[in-house]
Coordinates of C-alpha atoms (C1' of nucleotides) in Angstrom, one line a residue:
Chain A
M1 CA -22.3 45.9 1.7
K2 CA -19.2 44.1 2.9
S3 CA -18.7 40.4 2.4
T4 CA -17.9 39.2 5.8
T5 CA -16.7 35.8 4.5
S6 CA -13.3 35.3 6.1
T7 CA -10.4 33.7 4.2
S8 CA -10.5 30.6 6.3
E9 CA -14.2 30.2 5.6
K10 CA -13.6 30.6 2.0
I11 CA -11.0 27.9 2.2
L12 CA -13.4 25.6 3.9
D13 CA -16.1 26.4 1.3
I14 CA -14.0 25.5 -1.7
A15 CA -12.5 22.5 0.1
Q16 CA -15.9 21.2 0.9
S17 CA -17.0 21.4 -2.7
L18 CA -13.8 19.7 -3.7
V19 CA -14.3 16.9 -1.2
V20 CA -17.9 16.4 -2.3
A21 CA -16.7 16.2 -5.9
G22 CA -13.7 13.9 -5.4
G23 CA -13.2 12.8 -1.8
Y24 CA -10.2 13.2 0.5
N25 CA -7.6 12.3 -2.1
G26 CA -9.4 14.1 -4.9
F27 CA -8.1 17.6 -4.1
S28 CA -4.9 19.4 -3.2
Y29 CA -3.8 22.6 -1.6
A30 CA -3.0 23.8 -5.1
D31 CA -6.6 23.4 -6.1
I32 CA -7.8 25.5 -3.3
S33 CA -5.1 28.0 -4.0
A34 CA -6.1 28.4 -7.6
A35 CA -9.8 28.6 -6.7
I36 CA -9.7 31.5 -4.3
G37 CA -6.6 33.3 -5.5
I38 CA -4.3 32.8 -2.5
R39 CA -0.9 31.1 -2.2
K40 CA -0.6 27.5 -1.1
A41 CA 1.5 28.6 1.9
S42 CA -1.3 30.9 3.1
I43 CA -3.6 28.0 3.3
H44 CA -1.1 26.1 5.4
H45 CA -1.2 29.2 7.7
H46 CA -4.9 28.7 8.3
F47 CA -4.8 24.9 8.3
P48 CA -1.3 23.5 8.9
T49 CA -2.1 20.0 7.6
K50 CA -4.6 18.5 5.2
A51 CA -6.0 16.3 8.0
E52 CA -6.6 19.4 10.1
L53 CA -8.3 21.2 7.2
V54 CA -10.7 18.3 6.4
S55 CA -11.3 17.8 10.1
A56 CA -12.2 21.5 10.5
L57 CA -14.4 21.2 7.4
V58 CA -16.3 18.1 8.7
D59 CA -16.6 19.8 12.1
R60 CA -18.3 22.8 10.5
Y61 CA -20.5 20.6 8.4
R62 CA -21.6 18.7 11.5
Q63 CA -22.4 21.9 13.3
Q64 CA -24.5 23.1 10.3
T65 CA -26.2 19.8 10.0
G66 CA -26.9 19.6 13.7
A67 CA -28.4 23.1 13.8
G68 CA -30.4 22.3 10.7
L69 CA -31.9 19.1 12.0
K70 CA -32.6 20.7 15.3
S71 CA -34.5 23.6 13.7
L72 CA -36.5 21.1 11.7
R73 CA -37.6 19.4 14.8
E74 CA -38.4 22.6 16.5
G75 CA -39.9 24.5 13.6
I76 CA -42.2 21.7 12.3
S77 CA -44.7 20.1 14.6
D78 CA -45.6 17.0 12.5
P79 CA -42.8 14.4 12.5
S80 CA -43.9 13.2 9.1
E81 CA -43.3 16.7 7.8
Q82 CA -40.0 16.9 9.6
L83 CA -38.8 13.8 7.7
Q84 CA -40.2 15.2 4.5
A85 CA -38.4 18.5 5.0
Y86 CA -35.1 16.6 5.5
V87 CA -35.6 14.7 2.3
N88 CA -36.6 17.9 0.5
F89 CA -33.4 19.6 1.6
W90 CA -31.4 17.0 -0.2
H91 CA -33.7 16.9 -3.1
S92 CA -33.1 20.6 -3.8
C93 CA -29.4 20.4 -3.0
I94 CA -29.0 17.6 -5.6
G95 CA -31.4 19.3 -8.0
D96 CA -29.6 22.7 -8.1
A97 CA -26.2 21.0 -7.7
S98 CA -25.4 23.2 -4.7
L99 CA -24.4 20.3 -2.5
P100 CA -24.9 17.2 -4.7
F101 CA -23.6 14.8 -2.1
C102 CA -23.3 14.6 1.6
V103 CA -19.8 15.4 2.7
C104 CA -19.8 12.6 5.3
A105 CA -21.2 10.0 3.0
M106 CA -18.5 10.8 0.5
L107 CA -15.8 10.5 3.2
A108 CA -17.4 7.4 4.6
S109 CA -16.7 5.6 1.4
E110 CA -13.0 6.3 1.9
M111 CA -13.2 5.4 5.6
Q112 CA -10.4 2.9 5.5
M113 CA -7.8 5.4 4.5
L114 CA -9.0 8.5 6.3
P115 CA -6.9 10.1 9.1
E116 CA -8.3 8.8 12.3
E117 CA -9.4 12.3 13.4
V118 CA -11.5 12.6 10.3
A119 CA -12.9 9.1 10.4
S120 CA -14.2 9.4 14.0
Q121 CA -16.0 12.6 13.0
V122 CA -17.6 10.9 10.0
R123 CA -18.7 8.1 12.3
A124 CA -20.1 10.7 14.7
H125 CA -22.1 12.3 11.9
F126 CA -23.7 8.9 10.9
H127 CA -24.5 8.2 14.5
G128 CA -26.1 11.6 15.0
L129 CA -28.1 11.5 11.9
A130 CA -29.3 7.9 12.7
E131 CA -30.4 9.2 16.1
W132 CA -32.2 12.1 14.7
L133 CA -34.1 10.0 12.2
A134 CA -34.9 7.4 14.9
S135 CA -36.2 10.1 17.1
V136 CA -38.4 11.5 14.3
L137 CA -39.7 8.1 13.4
Q138 CA -40.5 7.2 17.0
S139 CA -42.3 10.5 17.6
G140 CA -44.3 10.0 14.4
A141 CA -45.2 6.5 15.3
E142 CA -46.4 7.6 18.7
A143 CA -48.5 10.3 17.1
G144 CA -49.9 7.8 14.7
R145 CA -48.3 9.5 11.7
F146 CA -45.9 6.6 10.9
R147 CA -46.4 2.9 10.8
L148 CA -43.2 1.2 11.6
D149 CA -42.6 -2.5 10.8
N150 CA -39.4 -2.5 12.8
R151 CA -37.7 -0.8 15.7
P152 CA -37.3 3.0 15.1
E153 CA -33.5 2.6 15.2
E154 CA -33.7 0.0 12.4
E155 CA -36.1 2.0 10.3
A156 CA -33.8 5.0 10.8
Q157 CA -30.9 3.0 9.4
I158 CA -33.1 2.0 6.4
V159 CA -34.1 5.5 5.7
M160 CA -30.5 6.8 6.0
A161 CA -29.2 4.1 3.7
S162 CA -31.9 4.8 1.2
V163 CA -31.0 8.5 1.1
H164 CA -27.3 7.8 0.7
G165 CA -27.9 5.1 -1.9
A166 CA -30.2 7.4 -3.8
M167 CA -27.5 10.1 -3.8
L168 CA -25.1 7.6 -5.2
S169 CA -27.5 6.4 -7.9
A170 CA -28.4 9.9 -8.9
R171 CA -24.7 10.6 -9.3
A172 CA -23.9 7.3 -11.1
F173 CA -26.7 7.7 -13.6
G174 CA -26.1 11.5 -13.9
D175 CA -29.8 12.0 -13.2
P176 CA -30.6 14.3 -10.2
G177 CA -34.3 13.3 -10.4
L178 CA -33.5 9.7 -9.6
F179 CA -32.9 10.8 -6.0
I180 CA -36.6 11.5 -5.2
V181 CA -37.8 8.6 -7.3
I182 CA -36.0 6.3 -4.9
V183 CA -36.6 8.1 -1.6
A184 CA -40.2 9.2 -2.0
P185 CA -41.7 5.7 -2.0
Q186 CA -39.7 4.8 1.0
I187 CA -41.1 7.7 2.9
A188 CA -44.6 7.1 1.6
R189 CA -44.3 3.5 2.8
L190 CA -43.7 4.8 6.4
Q191 CA -46.5 7.3 6.2
A192 CA -49.1 5.1 4.6
P193 CA -51.6 3.8 7.2
D194 CA -51.9 0.8 4.9
R195 CA -50.2 -0.5 1.8
Q196 CA -52.6 1.0 -0.7
G197 CA -52.5 4.3 0.9
N198 CA -56.2 4.6 0.5
A199 CA -58.7 4.6 3.4
G200 CA -60.4 1.3 2.9
Q201 CA -58.6 -1.9 2.2
E202 CA -59.5 -4.5 -0.3
S203 CA -56.2 -6.0 -1.2
S204 CA -55.8 -9.8 -1.1
T205 CA -57.4 -10.7 -4.3
H206 CA -55.5 -13.9 -3.9
G207 CA -53.9 -16.0 -6.5
R208 CA -50.6 -16.7 -5.1
Chain B
M1 CA -0.8 -27.5 -8.6
K2 CA 0.4 -24.5 -10.4
S3 CA -1.1 -21.1 -9.8
T4 CA -2.2 -20.0 -13.2
T5 CA -2.7 -16.5 -11.9
S6 CA -1.0 -14.3 -14.5
T7 CA 0.8 -11.1 -13.5
S8 CA -1.7 -8.9 -15.1
E9 CA -4.5 -10.7 -13.2
K10 CA -2.5 -10.2 -10.0
I11 CA -2.2 -6.5 -10.8
L12 CA -5.9 -6.3 -11.3
D13 CA -6.6 -8.2 -8.1
I14 CA -4.5 -5.9 -5.9
A15 CA -5.7 -2.8 -7.8
Q16 CA -9.3 -3.8 -7.2
S17 CA -8.8 -4.2 -3.5
L18 CA -7.0 -0.8 -3.4
V19 CA -9.9 0.8 -5.4
V20 CA -12.4 -0.7 -3.0
A21 CA -10.4 0.6 -0.1
G22 CA -9.7 4.1 -1.3
G23 CA -11.1 4.8 -4.7
Y24 CA -9.5 6.0 -7.9
N25 CA -7.2 8.5 -6.3
G26 CA -6.6 6.3 -3.3
F27 CA -3.8 4.2 -4.8
S28 CA -0.8 4.5 -7.0
Y29 CA 1.4 2.3 -9.2
A30 CA 3.9 2.2 -6.4
D31 CA 1.3 0.7 -4.0
I32 CA 0.7 -2.2 -6.5
S33 CA 4.4 -2.5 -7.1
A34 CA 5.1 -3.0 -3.4
A35 CA 2.2 -5.4 -2.9
I36 CA 3.1 -7.9 -5.6
G37 CA 6.8 -7.5 -5.8
I38 CA 7.2 -6.1 -9.2
R39 CA 8.7 -2.8 -10.5
K40 CA 6.4 0.2 -11.2
A41 CA 7.6 0.2 -14.9
S42 CA 6.5 -3.4 -15.3
I43 CA 2.9 -2.5 -14.4
H44 CA 3.0 0.2 -17.0
H45 CA 4.0 -2.6 -19.4
H46 CA 0.7 -4.4 -18.7
F47 CA -1.4 -1.3 -18.3
P48 CA 0.2 1.8 -19.9
T49 CA -2.0 4.3 -18.1
K50 CA -3.9 4.4 -14.8
A51 CA -7.1 5.1 -16.7
E52 CA -6.6 1.9 -18.8
L53 CA -5.7 -0.1 -15.7
V54 CA -8.9 0.9 -13.8
S55 CA -10.9 0.6 -17.0
A56 CA -9.7 -3.0 -17.5
L57 CA -10.4 -3.6 -13.8
V58 CA -14.0 -2.4 -14.0
D59 CA -14.4 -4.3 -17.3
R60 CA -13.3 -7.6 -15.6
Y61 CA -15.5 -6.8 -12.6
R62 CA -18.5 -6.2 -14.9
Q63 CA -17.9 -9.5 -16.7
Q64 CA -17.7 -11.4 -13.4
T65 CA -20.8 -9.6 -12.1
G66 CA -22.7 -10.3 -15.3
A67 CA -21.8 -14.0 -15.2
G68 CA -22.7 -14.2 -11.6
L69 CA -26.0 -12.6 -12.0
K70 CA -26.8 -14.7 -15.0
S71 CA -26.0 -17.9 -13.2
L72 CA -28.2 -16.9 -10.3
R73 CA -31.1 -16.4 -12.7
E74 CA -30.4 -19.8 -14.4
G75 CA -29.4 -21.8 -11.3
I76 CA -32.3 -20.7 -9.1
S77 CA -35.9 -21.0 -10.1
D78 CA -37.6 -18.9 -7.5
P79 CA -37.0 -15.1 -8.2
S80 CA -37.4 -14.5 -4.5
E81 CA -34.5 -16.8 -3.8
Q82 CA -32.5 -15.2 -6.7
L83 CA -32.8 -11.9 -5.0
Q84 CA -31.9 -13.4 -1.7
A85 CA -28.9 -15.0 -3.2
Y86 CA -27.7 -11.7 -4.5
V87 CA -28.1 -10.1 -1.1
N88 CA -26.4 -13.1 0.5
F89 CA -23.4 -12.7 -1.8
W90 CA -22.8 -9.2 -0.5
H91 CA -23.6 -10.2 3.0
S92 CA -20.7 -12.7 3.0
C93 CA -18.4 -10.5 1.1
I94 CA -18.8 -7.8 3.7
G95 CA -18.8 -10.2 6.5
D96 CA -15.5 -11.9 5.6
A97 CA -14.0 -8.6 4.3
S98 CA -13.2 -10.3 1.0
L99 CA -14.9 -7.6 -1.1
P100 CA -16.3 -5.1 1.5
F101 CA -17.6 -2.7 -1.1
C102 CA -18.8 -2.8 -4.7
V103 CA -16.1 -1.5 -7.0
C104 CA -18.6 0.4 -9.1
A105 CA -20.3 1.9 -6.1
M106 CA -17.0 3.1 -4.9
L107 CA -16.1 4.7 -8.2
A108 CA -19.6 6.1 -8.6
S109 CA -19.0 8.4 -5.7
E110 CA -16.0 9.8 -7.5
M111 CA -18.0 10.0 -10.8
Q112 CA -17.3 13.7 -11.4
M113 CA -13.6 13.3 -11.6
L114 CA -13.2 9.9 -13.2
P115 CA -11.7 9.5 -16.7
E116 CA -14.7 9.3 -19.1
E117 CA -13.8 5.7 -20.2
V118 CA -14.1 4.6 -16.6
A119 CA -17.2 6.7 -15.8
S120 CA -19.2 5.2 -18.7
Q121 CA -18.4 1.7 -17.5
V122 CA -19.6 2.6 -14.0
R123 CA -22.8 3.9 -15.5
A124 CA -23.2 0.7 -17.5
H125 CA -22.7 -1.4 -14.4
F126 CA -25.5 0.5 -12.6
H127 CA -27.7 0.2 -15.6
G128 CA -27.1 -3.5 -15.9
L129 CA -27.6 -4.2 -12.3
A130 CA -30.8 -2.2 -12.2
E131 CA -32.1 -4.2 -15.2
W132 CA -31.3 -7.5 -13.6
L133 CA -33.1 -6.5 -10.4
A134 CA -36.1 -5.2 -12.3
S135 CA -36.2 -8.4 -14.2
V136 CA -36.1 -10.5 -11.1
L137 CA -38.7 -8.4 -9.4
Q138 CA -41.0 -8.6 -12.4
S139 CA -40.7 -12.3 -12.7
G140 CA -41.3 -12.7 -9.0
A141 CA -44.3 -10.4 -9.1
E142 CA -45.8 -12.5 -12.0
A143 CA -45.1 -15.7 -10.1
G144 CA -46.8 -14.2 -7.1
R145 CA -43.7 -14.3 -5.0
F146 CA -43.3 -10.5 -4.8
R147 CA -45.7 -7.8 -4.1
L148 CA -44.6 -4.6 -5.7
D149 CA -46.0 -1.2 -4.8
N150 CA -44.3 0.5 -7.7
R151 CA -43.1 -0.4 -11.2
P152 CA -40.4 -3.1 -11.2
E153 CA -37.9 -0.6 -12.5
E154 CA -38.6 1.7 -9.6
E155 CA -38.5 -1.0 -7.0
A156 CA -35.2 -2.2 -8.6
Q157 CA -33.7 1.3 -8.0
I158 CA -34.9 1.2 -4.5
V159 CA -33.4 -2.2 -3.8
M160 CA -30.1 -1.1 -5.4
A161 CA -29.9 2.1 -3.5
S162 CA -30.6 0.2 -0.2
V163 CA -27.8 -2.2 -0.9
H164 CA -25.3 0.5 -1.7
G165 CA -26.5 2.6 1.2
A166 CA -26.2 -0.4 3.5
M167 CA -22.6 -1.0 2.3
L168 CA -21.8 2.6 3.1
S169 CA -23.4 2.5 6.6
A170 CA -21.6 -0.8 7.4
R171 CA -18.4 0.9 6.5
A172 CA -19.1 4.2 8.2
F173 CA -20.1 2.5 11.5
G174 CA -17.4 -0.2 11.1
D175 CA -20.1 -2.8 11.6
P176 CA -20.4 -5.5 8.9
G177 CA -23.6 -6.8 10.5
L178 CA -25.4 -3.5 9.8
F179 CA -25.6 -4.4 6.1
I180 CA -28.1 -7.2 6.5
V181 CA -30.0 -5.3 9.2
I182 CA -30.7 -2.7 6.6
V183 CA -31.3 -4.8 3.6
A184 CA -33.2 -7.8 5.1
P185 CA -36.3 -5.8 6.0
Q186 CA -36.4 -4.3 2.5
I187 CA -36.4 -7.7 0.9
A188 CA -38.9 -9.0 3.4
R189 CA -41.2 -6.1 2.6
L190 CA -41.2 -7.2 -1.1
Q191 CA -41.7 -10.8 -0.3
A192 CA -44.5 -10.2 2.3
P193 CA -47.8 -10.9 0.7
D194 CA -49.2 -8.1 2.7
R195 CA -48.3 -5.9 5.6
Q196 CA -49.8 -8.1 8.2
G197 CA -47.6 -11.0 7.1
N198 CA -50.5 -13.4 6.8
A199 CA -50.7 -16.1 4.2
G200 CA -53.1 -14.4 1.7
Q201 CA -51.7 -12.4 -1.1
E202 CA -50.9 -10.5 -3.9
S203 CA -51.7 -9.6 -7.3
S204 CA -50.9 -6.2 -8.7
T205 CA -52.5 -3.6 -6.6
H206 CA -49.8 -1.3 -7.9
G207 CA -49.3 2.0 -6.3
R208 CA -48.7 4.0 -9.5
Chain C
dT1 C1' 13.5 -13.6 -35.0
dG2 C1' 10.5 -11.4 -32.9
dT3 C1' 7.7 -11.1 -28.9
dT4 C1' 6.8 -11.1 -24.0
dG5 C1' 7.9 -9.9 -19.4
dC6 C1' 10.5 -7.6 -16.5
dC7 C1' 14.2 -4.7 -15.3
dT8 C1' 17.3 -0.2 -14.2
dA9 C1' 17.3 4.4 -14.7
dC10 C1' 15.2 8.4 -15.5
dC11 C1' 11.8 12.4 -16.3
dT12 C1' 8.4 16.0 -15.3
dA13 C1' 4.8 17.5 -12.7
dC14 C1' 2.8 17.7 -8.5
dT15 C1' 2.2 16.5 -3.3
dA16 C1' 2.1 18.2 1.5
dG17 C1' 4.7 20.9 4.2
dT18 C1' 8.5 24.5 5.9
dA19 C1' 11.4 28.8 6.5
dG20 C1' 11.5 33.3 6.7
dG21 C1' 10.2 37.8 5.6
dA22 C1' 7.0 41.9 4.3
dA23 C1' 3.0 44.3 5.3
dG24 C1' -0.7 45.7 8.1
dT25 C1' -3.3 45.8 12.7
dT26 C1' -3.7 46.3 17.5
dA27 C1' -2.6 47.7 22.0
dA28 C1' 0.2 48.7 25.5
dA29 C1' 4.5 51.6 27.3
dT30 C1' 6.9 55.6 26.8
Chain D
dA1 C1' 1.2 61.2 20.6
dT2 C1' 4.6 58.1 19.5
dT3 C1' 7.3 54.4 19.8
dT4 C1' 7.4 49.6 20.6
dA5 C1' 6.1 45.0 20.7
dA6 C1' 3.1 41.3 19.5
dC7 C1' 0.2 39.3 16.3
dT8 C1' -2.1 38.3 11.9
dT9 C1' -2.2 37.5 7.2
dC10 C1' -0.1 36.6 3.2
dC11 C1' 3.9 36.3 0.4
dT12 C1' 8.4 34.2 -2.2
dA13 C1' 11.2 30.5 -2.2
dC14 C1' 12.2 26.2 -1.0
dT15 C1' 12.2 21.1 0.6
dA16 C1' 11.7 15.9 0.4
dG17 C1' 8.9 12.8 -1.4
dT18 C1' 5.6 10.8 -4.6
dA19 C1' 2.6 10.9 -8.8
dG20 C1' 2.1 8.8 -13.5
dG21 C1' 4.8 7.8 -17.3
dT22 C1' 9.1 6.9 -20.6
dA23 C1' 13.5 4.9 -22.8
dG24 C1' 16.1 1.4 -23.5
dG25 C1' 18.1 -3.1 -22.3
dC26 C1' 18.3 -8.0 -21.1
dA27 C1' 16.7 -12.7 -20.9
dA28 C1' 13.4 -16.4 -21.9
dC29 C1' 10.7 -18.3 -25.2
dA30 C1' 7.9 -19.4 -29.5

DNA sequence: TGTTGCCTACCTACTAGTAGGAAGTTAAAT
DNA sequence: ATTTAACTTCCTACTAGTAGGTAGGCAACA
């Protein structure tokens, strides 16, 4: 069977893993060159400048993400399960170290010194993801699967921040399992019809 | 009045702002040199290697943070207000752009390619901050000012991740106000005696 | 007198990026 | 069918500039 992975795709693959590991300034053409056994100049043939390379990389990532999120919405009927599937995706990525950090979250931290063409794409990713989450949350709220304390757009921002913050903590502590420890309760809170998550509701034992 | 800011402190100051802006690989000795009007070699006199420079910088940051958090716990009696003060600190830092990102959060994203001496300090910062937050949350829960759905350590991780994620989103969207939009509801959720927001409350109905 | 702080001058390694050519592929013109 | 032209991919060899870091000297000061 022939491997139909073109050279330029291989370049993007390794560049992506390098960006995820160390950000925009954390890799060089020489790194890619060494990783896929091709000369530096040949990489410049495919991607003349570093800005173009990373731009193409984020572009591809955004397309993949867009397609993935779209298929979640279309392939799963329950919005609550759509959200769960999104979280599960990152849970396994971080767990098996295949994509232990979101490319755009990584680049967002370097926002201030990114080439404008890259920065605007990172912004667009955040915008798109926030929209997707807000849409899922709203649908779920309408279907009675979510209980939102704030506007869907705000809850979406909260979920997104939790996911990114959880990625960061997992990385900082070197503990992949921390991701789901942080994110799961946040999701559960949205799904729970009431705080205890049980059917009845005794709560308020008072005491202050 | 004489400015008692020593050269080495000035170096750390500018280095810190450069790290916050672009991470470990986002600045060079030449950048510092240009910023404070001193030769590159003179910086090497104070901090022989880049790893030592950043290590000293994180060390100073950790001391400042530790002192700040300690004084919050000692100077404010209500744990709920202690937490609020912590959040307000970042809110104003991000608002006036004085320290628009946590040094250690920035470095944590580059964890995988940091010199070990720096990486371990970043880990220590995360550990210490998580402990402080857990302690505040536990005190607040005992005093009836917080209602926790999970163990204090877990809630602390959630708060920390929210703060870091909110920083990232504020940066990604280029909107400083987004920080508090994300963090405030998370704090409010902890403070609320119950979901309806009425006056009754509390006591450990723990999710567990 | 020795230490501190800063300097000039320099080094090696690496950065992104360029010039130009060798090989192979494709497709039209002869 | 064969030559020709255009194009793609990759190469060697190179550039100017920057990276972190070093050697050694000079002046102020304790």
